[in-house]
Amino acid sequence: MDTRPIRFLHRGQVVEVTPDRSTRSVLDWLREDVRCTGTKEGCAEGDCGACTVVVGALDGHGRLQLRSENACIRFLPQLDGKALYTVEDLSPPQGPLHPVQQALVDGHGSQCGFCTPGFVMTLWACQQHHAAAGTKPTRQQLADELSGNLCRCTGYRHILDAGERMFDLPAARFDRAAVTAALKELAQAPALAYSAPNPAASPAR
Ligand code: FES
Ligand code: FES
């Protein structure tokens, strides 16, 4: 069978990957192959949200949509033609913090190193969605967004507070037009010949 590498945007570049098997998870690729270890593994079966990343894709109208997804149950071939964002993309190692992170710090919503990156990425996807629409989520909508990020150690009140506060902080620059253009260019590639697993096996959160 003819194949070509999987191509997707990661850290501002088009990366090409030929995985050893079509079921290699995005989480394993991140942590083991490219050492982006900010994304954590908790349950490894799509329940806890520790591995939350954000995937960007164009909708039927050519508009960029950003969705939080569980990297542990997302397979690499499913990233073809898309953009992958992890917690490393939000702020440089020496800071300043991204507004989502700053809101968590300000509101005492920063928790352990396993769940916090996932909370950050879910909140960022939520922020991007509402910023593009010119809206703000209600507290209940924020709670719904965070329903896939589990922590039984503390509580969610401070995280929900941060979700509200992040809209009051100066927005961080995210060049949607450039990402949209890059994804349109990627879409020109020949169809992927990998037999990607059924997307229904990794439901969007
Ligand atoms: Fe728990 Fe992925 S590691 S949802
Ligand atoms: Fe991180 Fe509970 S899992 S504080």
Short mmCIF file of C-alpha atoms in Angstrom, two decimals, residues 69-146:
data_model
loop_
_atom_site.label_atom_id
_atom_site.label_comp_id
_atom_site.label_asym_id
_atom_site.label_seq_id
_atom_site.Cartn_x
_atom_site.Cartn_y
_atom_site.Cartn_z
CA GLU A 69 -9.10 16.26 23.14
CA ASN A 70 -7.62 13.39 25.09
CA ALA A 71 -4.21 12.61 23.59
CA CYS A 72 -4.19 9.13 25.11
CA ILE A 73 -7.04 7.96 22.90
CA ARG A 74 -6.25 10.05 19.83
CA PHE A 75 -4.18 8.22 17.22
CA LEU A 76 -1.48 9.97 15.23
CA PRO A 77 -3.05 9.40 11.78
CA GLN A 78 -6.08 11.32 13.03
CA LEU A 79 -3.90 14.42 13.29
CA ASP A 80 -3.19 14.48 9.57
CA GLY A 81 -3.86 17.95 8.18
CA LYS A 82 -4.53 19.42 11.63
CA ALA A 83 -2.72 21.50 14.24
CA LEU A 84 -1.65 20.13 17.60
CA TYR A 85 -1.24 22.36 20.65
CA THR A 86 0.09 21.36 24.04
CA VAL A 87 0.70 23.24 27.25
CA GLU A 88 4.24 24.01 26.01
CA ASP A 89 2.75 26.20 23.30
CA LEU A 90 1.06 28.65 25.62
CA SER A 91 4.04 30.35 27.23
CA PRO A 92 7.84 30.21 27.02
CA PRO A 93 9.66 28.35 29.82
CA GLN A 94 10.83 31.59 31.44
CA GLY A 95 7.44 33.23 31.17
CA PRO A 96 5.47 35.40 31.10
CA LEU A 97 2.57 33.11 31.85
CA HIS A 98 -0.30 32.84 29.42
CA PRO A 99 -3.45 34.61 30.68
CA VAL A 100 -5.09 31.23 31.28
CA GLN A 101 -2.17 30.19 33.48
CA GLN A 102 -2.00 33.59 35.17
CA ALA A 103 -5.70 33.42 35.98
CA LEU A 104 -5.18 30.03 37.59
CA VAL A 105 -2.27 31.36 39.65
CA ASP A 106 -4.14 34.51 40.65
CA GLY A 107 -7.19 32.55 41.68
CA HIS A 108 -5.29 29.80 43.54
CA GLY A 109 -6.57 27.28 41.01
CA SER A 110 -3.19 25.78 40.18
CA GLN A 111 -3.15 22.22 41.44
CA CYS A 112 -0.82 19.25 40.95
CA GLY A 113 1.40 18.75 37.94
CA PHE A 114 -0.79 15.98 36.58
CA CYS A 115 -4.17 17.64 36.35
CA THR A 116 -3.17 21.29 35.92
CA PRO A 117 -1.82 21.06 32.34
CA GLY A 118 -5.08 19.44 31.31
CA PHE A 119 -7.15 22.13 33.01
CA VAL A 120 -5.04 24.78 31.28
CA MET A 121 -5.58 23.32 27.82
CA THR A 122 -9.32 22.88 28.29
CA LEU A 123 -9.62 26.46 29.48
CA TRP A 124 -7.52 27.70 26.57
CA ALA A 125 -9.75 25.94 24.03
CA CYS A 126 -12.76 27.45 25.77
CA GLN A 127 -11.19 30.91 25.75
CA GLN A 128 -10.33 30.65 22.06
CA HIS A 129 -13.80 29.48 21.15
CA HIS A 130 -15.47 32.35 22.96
CA ALA A 131 -12.93 34.94 21.84
CA ALA A 132 -13.61 34.02 18.21
CA ALA A 133 -17.34 34.29 18.79
CA GLY A 134 -17.12 37.46 20.89
CA THR A 135 -18.85 35.76 23.80
CA LYS A 136 -18.09 34.70 27.36
CA PRO A 137 -19.11 31.40 28.91
CA THR A 138 -21.44 31.20 31.86
CA ARG A 139 -20.14 29.51 34.99
CA GLN A 140 -22.25 26.47 34.12
CA GLN A 141 -20.77 26.36 30.62
CA LEU A 142 -17.29 26.50 32.13
CA ALA A 143 -18.19 23.62 34.41
CA ASP A 144 -19.46 21.66 31.42
CA GLU A 145 -16.25 22.36 29.51
CA LEU A 146 -14.20 21.08 32.44
#
